[in-house]
Tab-separated table of C-alpha atoms and ligand atoms in Angstrom:
chain	number	residue	atom	x	y	z
A	1	UNK	CA	-0.018	0.074	0.053
A	2	UNK	CA	1.630	3.241	-0.937
A	3	UNK	CA	-1.012	5.640	0.408
A	4	UNK	CA	-3.352	6.118	3.168
A	5	UNK	CA	-5.946	9.035	3.348
A	6	UNK	CA	-6.867	9.757	6.813
A	7	UNK	CA	-10.220	11.865	7.432
A	8	UNK	CA	-11.839	12.527	10.980
A	9	UNK	CA	-15.337	12.822	10.604
A	10	UNK	CA	-17.989	14.317	12.922
A	11	UNK	CA	-21.573	14.824	11.504
A	12	UNK	CA	-20.761	15.473	7.925
A	13	UNK	CA	-23.452	13.438	6.471
A	14	UNK	CA	-24.076	15.881	3.252
A	15	UNK	CA	-20.387	16.176	2.497
A	16	UNK	CA	-18.951	12.537	2.770
A	17	UNK	CA	-20.334	11.281	-0.805
A	18	UNK	CA	-18.796	14.398	-2.256
A	19	UNK	CA	-15.440	13.922	-0.522
A	20	UNK	CA	-15.087	10.553	-1.234
A	21	UNK	CA	-15.928	11.206	-5.217
A	22	UNK	CA	-13.255	13.878	-4.959
A	23	UNK	CA	-10.489	11.792	-3.480
A	24	UNK	CA	-10.641	9.229	-6.122
A	25	UNK	CA	-10.928	11.644	-9.108
A	26	UNK	CA	-7.659	13.428	-7.481
A	27	UNK	CA	-5.892	9.873	-7.086
A	28	UNK	CA	-6.779	8.348	-10.564
A	29	UNK	CA	-4.130	9.769	-12.304
A	30	UNK	CA	-0.798	9.608	-9.766
A	31	UNK	CA	-0.431	5.617	-10.121
A	32	UNK	CA	-0.457	4.603	-6.371
A	33	UNK	CA	-2.165	1.997	-4.425
A	34	UNK	CA	-4.118	3.789	-1.618
A	35	UNK	CA	-6.618	3.360	0.847
A	36	UNK	CA	-9.253	5.851	2.751
A	37	UNK	CA	-9.522	5.464	6.328
A	38	UNK	CA	-12.660	7.580	6.996
A	39	UNK	CA	-12.887	7.505	10.499
A	40	UNK	CA	-16.492	8.241	11.978
A	41	UNK	CA	-15.727	10.286	15.160
A	42	UNK	CA	-19.193	9.025	17.186
A	43	UNK	CA	-21.646	11.134	14.935
A	44	UNK	CA	-25.050	11.410	15.623
A	45	UNK	CA	-26.418	12.296	12.202
A	46	UNK	CA	-26.427	9.674	9.226
A	47	UNK	CA	-22.558	10.082	8.564
A	48	UNK	CA	-22.273	6.336	9.743
A	49	UNK	CA	-24.496	4.749	7.282
A	50	UNK	CA	-23.297	7.084	4.393
A	51	UNK	CA	-19.773	5.964	5.187
A	52	UNK	CA	-21.036	2.308	4.964
A	53	UNK	CA	-22.511	2.787	1.827
A	54	UNK	CA	-19.710	4.542	0.689
A	55	UNK	CA	-17.388	1.484	1.685
A	56	UNK	CA	-19.812	-1.225	0.122
A	57	UNK	CA	-19.172	0.886	-3.461
A	58	UNK	CA	-15.656	0.894	-3.456
A	59	UNK	CA	-12.946	-1.309	-1.823
A	60	UNK	CA	-10.479	1.370	-1.405
A	61	UNK	CA	-12.628	2.573	1.627
A	62	UNK	CA	-11.423	1.016	4.781
A	63	UNK	CA	-13.785	2.991	7.440
A	64	UNK	CA	-13.330	2.835	11.356
A	65	UNK	CA	-16.198	3.514	13.425
A	66	UNK	CA	-15.617	5.007	16.985
A	67	UNK	CA	-17.928	3.840	19.983
A	68	UNK	CA	-18.703	7.734	20.757
A	69	UNK	CA	-17.448	11.225	19.857
A	70	UNK	CA	-14.060	11.132	21.006
A	71	UNK	CA	-12.531	14.560	19.289
A	72	UNK	CA	-11.038	15.058	16.115
A	73	UNK	CA	-7.090	14.835	17.800
A	74	UNK	CA	-8.330	11.182	18.754
A	75	UNK	CA	-9.976	10.345	15.397
A	76	UNK	CA	-7.059	11.283	13.916
A	77	UNK	CA	-5.157	9.260	16.127
A	78	UNK	CA	-7.112	6.288	15.418
A	79	UNK	CA	-6.823	6.787	11.436
A	80	UNK	CA	-3.139	6.320	12.086
A	81	UNK	CA	-3.511	3.412	14.065
A	82	UNK	CA	-5.643	2.011	11.329
A	83	UNK	CA	-3.819	3.150	8.347
A	84	UNK	CA	-1.463	0.815	6.244
A	85	UNK	CA	0.100	3.006	3.465
A	86	UNK	CA	3.687	4.283	3.669
A	87	UNK	CA	2.545	7.795	3.083
A	88	UNK	CA	-0.297	9.259	5.013
A	89	UNK	CA	-2.543	12.051	4.016
A	90	UNK	CA	-5.092	13.648	6.469
A	91	UNK	CA	-7.771	16.209	5.464
A	92	UNK	CA	-10.780	17.489	7.114
A	93	UNK	CA	-14.357	16.291	5.962
A	94	UNK	CA	-16.040	19.117	5.267
A	95	UNK	CA	-14.419	19.824	1.749
A	96	UNK	CA	-12.786	22.830	3.009
A	97	UNK	CA	-10.072	21.179	2.350
A	98	UNK	CA	-9.283	20.241	-1.598
A	99	UNK	CA	-8.100	16.485	-2.164
A	100	UNK	CA	-6.906	17.924	-5.209
A	101	UNK	CA	-3.674	19.078	-3.721
A	102	UNK	CA	-3.027	15.402	-2.212
A	103	UNK	CA	-0.667	14.465	-5.209
A	104	UNK	CA	1.483	17.573	-4.846
A	105	UNK	CA	1.794	16.846	-0.887
A	106	UNK	CA	2.437	13.181	-1.805
A	107	UNK	CA	5.225	14.518	-4.033
A	108	UNK	CA	6.719	16.403	-1.665
A	109	UNK	CA	7.109	13.364	0.813
A	110	UNK	CA	8.678	11.719	-2.318
A	111	UNK	CA	11.181	14.506	-2.542
A	112	UNK	CA	12.441	13.359	0.994
A	113	UNK	CA	10.276	15.298	3.530
A	114	UNK	CA	9.094	13.699	6.380
A	115	UNK	CA	6.077	16.241	7.116
A	116	UNK	CA	4.759	18.429	4.348
A	117	UNK	CA	1.796	20.665	6.315
A	118	UNK	CA	-0.430	22.905	4.473
A	119	UNK	CA	-0.962	26.453	4.734
A	120	UNK	CA	-4.337	27.832	4.004
A	121	UNK	CA	-2.841	31.227	1.991
A	122	UNK	CA	-6.188	32.756	1.579
A	123	UNK	CA	-8.593	30.992	4.371
A	124	UNK	CA	-12.088	31.153	3.853
A	125	UNK	CA	-13.423	31.485	7.395
A	126	UNK	CA	-15.056	34.522	9.202
A	127	UNK	CA	-12.485	36.978	11.084
A	128	UNK	CA	-13.470	35.941	14.264
A	129	UNK	CA	-12.510	32.440	13.345
A	130	UNK	CA	-9.231	33.505	11.893
A	131	UNK	CA	-7.923	36.082	14.074
A	132	UNK	CA	-7.317	33.478	17.172
A	133	UNK	CA	-5.950	31.097	14.853
A	134	UNK	CA	-3.285	33.620	13.462
A	135	UNK	CA	-2.504	34.982	17.114
A	136	UNK	CA	-2.054	30.699	18.247
A	137	UNK	CA	0.433	30.253	15.350
A	138	UNK	CA	2.740	33.407	16.359
A	139	UNK	CA	2.539	31.983	20.176
A	140	UNK	CA	3.270	28.237	19.234
A	141	UNK	CA	6.108	29.715	16.773
A	142	UNK	CA	7.659	31.328	20.008
A	143	UNK	CA	7.228	28.884	22.570
A	144	UNK	CA	7.876	25.796	20.471
A	145	UNK	CA	10.356	26.927	18.010
A	146	UNK	CA	8.325	25.620	15.221
A	147	UNK	CA	7.296	28.660	13.234
A	148	UNK	CA	5.050	27.850	10.738
A	149	UNK	CA	1.887	29.983	9.304
A	150	UNK	CA	-0.907	27.549	9.809
A	151	UNK	CA	-0.107	25.013	12.107
A	152	UNK	CA	-3.838	23.659	12.637
A	153	UNK	CA	-4.429	23.053	8.849
A	154	UNK	CA	-5.779	19.442	8.782
A	155	UNK	CA	-4.126	18.825	5.419
A	156	UNK	CA	-0.964	17.547	5.725
A	157	UNK	CA	0.883	14.711	4.384
A	158	UNK	CA	3.328	12.196	6.536
A	159	UNK	CA	5.666	9.264	5.979
A	160	UNK	CA	3.650	6.962	8.083
A	161	UNK	CA	6.367	6.381	10.405
A	162	UNK	CA	6.290	9.905	11.721
A	163	UNK	CA	2.804	10.012	12.120
A	164	UNK	CA	2.788	6.398	13.970
A	165	UNK	CA	4.975	7.843	16.750
A	166	UNK	CA	3.079	10.473	17.449
A	167	UNK	CA	1.360	10.089	20.685
A	168	UNK	CA	-1.795	12.709	20.287
A	169	UNK	CA	-4.013	13.094	22.710
A	170	UNK	CA	-6.116	16.343	24.074
A	171	UNK	CA	-6.218	19.152	21.135
A	172	UNK	CA	-3.266	18.297	20.289
A	173	UNK	CA	-3.152	17.732	16.506
A	174	UNK	CA	-3.120	21.705	16.437
A	175	UNK	CA	0.709	21.300	17.521
A	176	UNK	CA	1.512	18.212	15.137
A	177	UNK	CA	4.720	19.983	13.471
A	178	UNK	CA	6.088	20.674	16.920
A	179	UNK	CA	5.557	17.588	18.615
A	180	UNK	CA	7.031	15.911	15.211
A	181	UNK	CA	9.995	17.876	15.595
A	182	UNK	CA	11.294	15.792	18.698
A	183	UNK	CA	11.843	13.251	16.389
A	184	UNK	CA	13.992	15.139	14.152
A	185	UNK	CA	12.262	15.689	10.676
A	186	UNK	CA	12.110	17.109	7.411
A	187	UNK	CA	9.396	19.828	7.435
A	188	UNK	CA	8.138	21.781	4.872
A	189	UNK	CA	5.130	24.316	5.152
A	190	UNK	CA	3.149	24.587	1.125
A	191	UNK	CA	0.508	26.699	0.538
A	192	UNK	CA	-2.938	24.512	-0.472
A	193	UNK	CA	-6.332	25.636	-1.660
A	194	UNK	CA	-9.031	26.366	0.968
A	195	UNK	CA	-12.853	26.492	0.615
A	196	UNK	CA	-15.802	28.054	2.607
A	197	UNK	CA	-18.085	25.256	4.000
A	198	UNK	CA	-20.897	24.621	2.093
A	199	UNK	CA	-22.892	21.873	4.383
A	200	UNK	CA	-22.628	21.280	7.815
A	201	UNK	CA	-21.087	23.482	10.715
A	202	UNK	CA	-17.842	24.283	12.428
A	203	UNK	CA	-17.469	22.072	15.650
A	204	UNK	CA	-15.668	24.687	17.677
A	205	UNK	CA	-16.516	27.624	19.086
A	206	UNK	CA	-14.291	30.259	21.440
A	207	UNK	CA	-14.095	27.826	23.878
A	208	UNK	CA	-11.415	25.993	22.166
A	209	UNK	CA	-8.775	29.283	22.416
A	210	UNK	CA	-8.572	28.344	26.288
A	211	UNK	CA	-8.354	24.496	25.637
A	212	UNK	CA	-5.660	24.987	22.940
A	213	UNK	CA	-3.535	27.577	25.035
A	214	UNK	CA	-3.760	24.983	27.989
A	215	UNK	CA	-2.396	22.066	25.538
A	216	UNK	CA	0.358	24.239	24.366
A	217	UNK	CA	2.074	24.770	27.880
A	218	UNK	CA	1.637	21.002	27.953
A	219	UNK	CA	3.044	20.576	24.464
A	220	UNK	CA	6.135	22.825	25.459
A	221	UNK	CA	6.403	20.826	29.041
A	222	UNK	CA	6.488	17.488	26.897
A	223	UNK	CA	9.203	19.246	24.599
A	224	UNK	CA	11.729	20.580	26.822
A	225	UNK	CA	11.755	18.717	29.912
A	226	UNK	CA	10.016	15.388	29.822
A	227	UNK	CA	13.231	13.645	29.529
A	228	UNK	CA	14.166	15.585	32.983
A	229	UNK	CA	11.580	17.317	34.822
A	230	UNK	CA	14.047	17.440	37.788
A	231	UNK	CA	15.694	20.367	35.448
A	232	UNK	CA	12.689	22.302	35.191
A	233	UNK	CA	11.300	22.167	38.691
A	234	UNK	CA	14.803	22.156	40.156
A	235	UNK	CA	15.731	25.386	38.532
A	236	UNK	CA	12.652	27.165	40.255
A	237	UNK	CA	13.590	25.619	43.095
A	238	UNK	CA	17.413	26.859	43.265
A	239	UNK	CA	15.573	30.490	42.218
A	240	UNK	CA	13.257	30.359	45.347
A	241	UNK	CA	15.963	29.034	47.503
A	242	UNK	CA	18.537	31.829	46.316
A	243	UNK	CA	16.318	34.567	46.502
A	244	UNK	CA	15.075	33.430	49.984
A	245	UNK	CA	19.067	33.801	51.143
A	246	UNK	CA	19.157	37.424	49.924
A	247	UNK	CA	15.793	38.215	52.091
A	248	UNK	CA	17.489	36.353	54.900
A	249	UNK	CA	20.657	38.485	54.607
A	250	UNK	CA	18.555	41.774	54.572
A	251	UNK	CA	16.871	40.753	57.431
A	252	UNK	CA	20.494	40.051	59.012
A	253	UNK	CA	21.338	43.691	58.067
A	254	UNK	CA	17.963	45.381	59.161
A	255	UNK	CA	19.098	43.840	62.522
A	256	UNK	CA	22.432	45.242	62.962
A	257	UNK	CA	21.775	48.411	61.488
A	258	UNK	CA	17.919	49.393	62.970
A	259	UNK	CA	17.901	46.770	65.768
A	260	UNK	CA	14.700	45.246	64.106
A	261	UNK	CA	14.881	41.552	65.567
A	262	UNK	CA	14.305	39.005	63.183
A	263	UNK	CA	10.857	37.221	64.335
A	264	UNK	CA	9.896	40.673	64.261
A	265	UNK	CA	10.664	41.160	60.853
A	266	UNK	CA	8.436	39.646	57.689
A	267	UNK	CA	11.242	39.283	55.700
A	268	UNK	CA	12.126	36.643	57.883
A	269	UNK	CA	9.174	34.845	57.280
A	270	UNK	CA	9.174	35.152	53.516
A	271	UNK	CA	12.806	33.722	54.116
A	272	UNK	CA	11.466	30.137	55.737
A	273	UNK	CA	8.843	30.303	53.062
A	274	UNK	CA	11.023	30.410	49.748
A	275	UNK	CA	12.845	27.587	51.454
A	276	UNK	CA	9.660	25.530	51.933
A	277	UNK	CA	8.490	26.298	48.311
A	278	UNK	CA	12.105	25.367	47.475
A	279	UNK	CA	12.283	22.119	48.942
A	280	UNK	CA	8.371	21.013	47.235
A	281	UNK	CA	9.769	22.255	43.932
A	282	UNK	CA	12.960	19.741	43.965
A	283	UNK	CA	10.570	17.319	45.723
A	284	UNK	CA	7.878	17.530	42.684
A	285	UNK	CA	10.746	17.401	40.366
A	286	UNK	CA	11.851	13.964	42.059
A	287	UNK	CA	8.080	12.505	41.639
A	288	UNK	CA	7.848	13.488	38.109
A	289	UNK	CA	11.446	12.037	37.328
A	290	UNK	CA	9.871	8.553	38.982
A	291	UNK	CA	6.960	9.375	36.494
A	292	UNK	CA	8.772	9.323	33.551
A	293	UNK	CA	10.818	6.608	34.297
A	294	UNK	CA	7.417	4.410	34.765
A	295	UNK	CA	6.343	5.635	31.594
A	296	UNK	CA	9.161	4.779	29.837
A	297	UNK	CA	10.024	1.358	31.111
A	298	UNK	CA	6.166	0.017	31.659
A	299	UNK	CA	5.232	1.311	28.138
A	300	UNK	CA	8.510	0.504	27.015
A	301	UNK	CA	9.263	3.913	25.646
A	302	UNK	CA	12.088	4.802	23.846
A	303	UNK	CA	13.986	8.133	24.225
A	304	UNK	CA	14.947	8.065	21.037
A	305	UNK	CA	13.438	7.511	17.366
A	306	UNK	CA	15.337	5.364	14.708
A	307	UNK	CA	15.163	6.151	11.230
A	308	UNK	CA	13.203	2.876	9.626
A	309	UNK	CA	16.017	2.642	7.114
A	310	UNK	CA	18.608	2.220	9.636
A	311	UNK	CA	20.878	-0.919	9.151
A	312	UNK	CA	19.602	-4.610	10.243
A	313	UNK	CA	16.284	-3.274	10.745
B	401	LIG	N1	-14.021	16.425	13.692
B	401	LIG	C1	-14.082	15.200	14.366
B	401	LIG	N2	-14.587	15.247	15.488
B	401	LIG	C2	-14.998	16.087	16.313
B	401	LIG	C3	-14.775	17.707	15.881
B	401	LIG	C4	-14.768	17.549	14.298
B	401	LIG	O1	-13.655	14.473	13.800
B	401	LIG	O2	-15.463	16.221	17.550
B	401	LIG	C5	-13.850	16.685	12.370
B	401	LIG	C6	-15.123	17.434	11.531
B	401	LIG	O3	-15.867	16.447	10.972
B	401	LIG	C7	-14.054	17.638	10.023
B	401	LIG	C8	-12.763	18.276	11.322
B	401	LIG	O4	-12.685	17.621	12.357
B	401	LIG	O5	-13.584	17.193	9.401
B	401	LIG	C9	-12.502	19.930	11.611
B	401	LIG	O6	-13.651	20.043	11.851
B	401	LIG	P1	-14.335	21.617	11.592
B	401	LIG	O7	-14.780	22.011	10.439
B	401	LIG	O8	-15.489	21.839	12.493
B	401	LIG	O9	-13.117	22.413	12.014
B	401	LIG	P2	-12.871	24.014	11.700
B	401	LIG	O10	-12.569	24.079	10.342
B	401	LIG	O11	-13.780	25.128	12.253
B	401	LIG	O12	-11.558	24.350	12.478
B	402	LIG	MG1	-13.876	22.938	8.861
């Protein structure tokens, strides 16, 4: 199998037949074996039935049905797990992404890139939708160091090994380029088409801004410190302890110059407080270290990712 097309679907019954047809058209000329892994994310409309009809008519379709609505990130993750192609392309089901871009993305992978990320150059969404995205992309770039114009575009192509080593949860599909960068990948962003939604409606409101922000903190932590949390917490512990000693010195100086007793000086209590905080932070770091050990050892997770073409594999 050369190519797997993964599509997360939640209540898109009207879009599905058009999407399946557009994908079929886009892939007729590229001479590749392919499968479509449409993932029904517990839709409450007729999407699942429509999907079964499509699959019955076209053997390229290997749909996956989730038992309930787990969210777009989980749906993508399920798609990756079921995909058998060497290259995986993901796109939205709502026809906002254009399947006609798939051959171009695939050719980029064949040029040697590991992840090709779509950039909705002229995006057809409302201003209230676009502005938070713009800000989010800027912040994601600053925080993770992976500066893309459009990190959240679902239309992406992956070398399968890259997609399948991501461990996605929460709202993390928006940070895939940053998460994947941890593995050491060749990443490129290419302009893709974008259309306004014709059928159905967007599944997200403004509340996503907060969820994305919280997940961003997690991603930053995972990328920078998960290998060694004591480094992260310990650093703050040292800062707290150091500042505490400065405060203590000030209190001692005040004792000799102004005759203030230590126990009568709030600064002395601040010193005590900061030492306690310092110890707590170091202990949290140690607990997190134990956690990471369990994580790596119990799940046999590796602290590195090997290229598929390495010798002896
Ligand atoms: N989606 C999903 N599960 C959800 C929400 C959305 O699989 O819980 C799918 C949805 O069907 C669509 C894609 O994720 O294919 C993007 O959703 P949407 O178009 O609502 O997002 P927007 O384009 O507004 O960012
Ligand atoms: Mg959409």
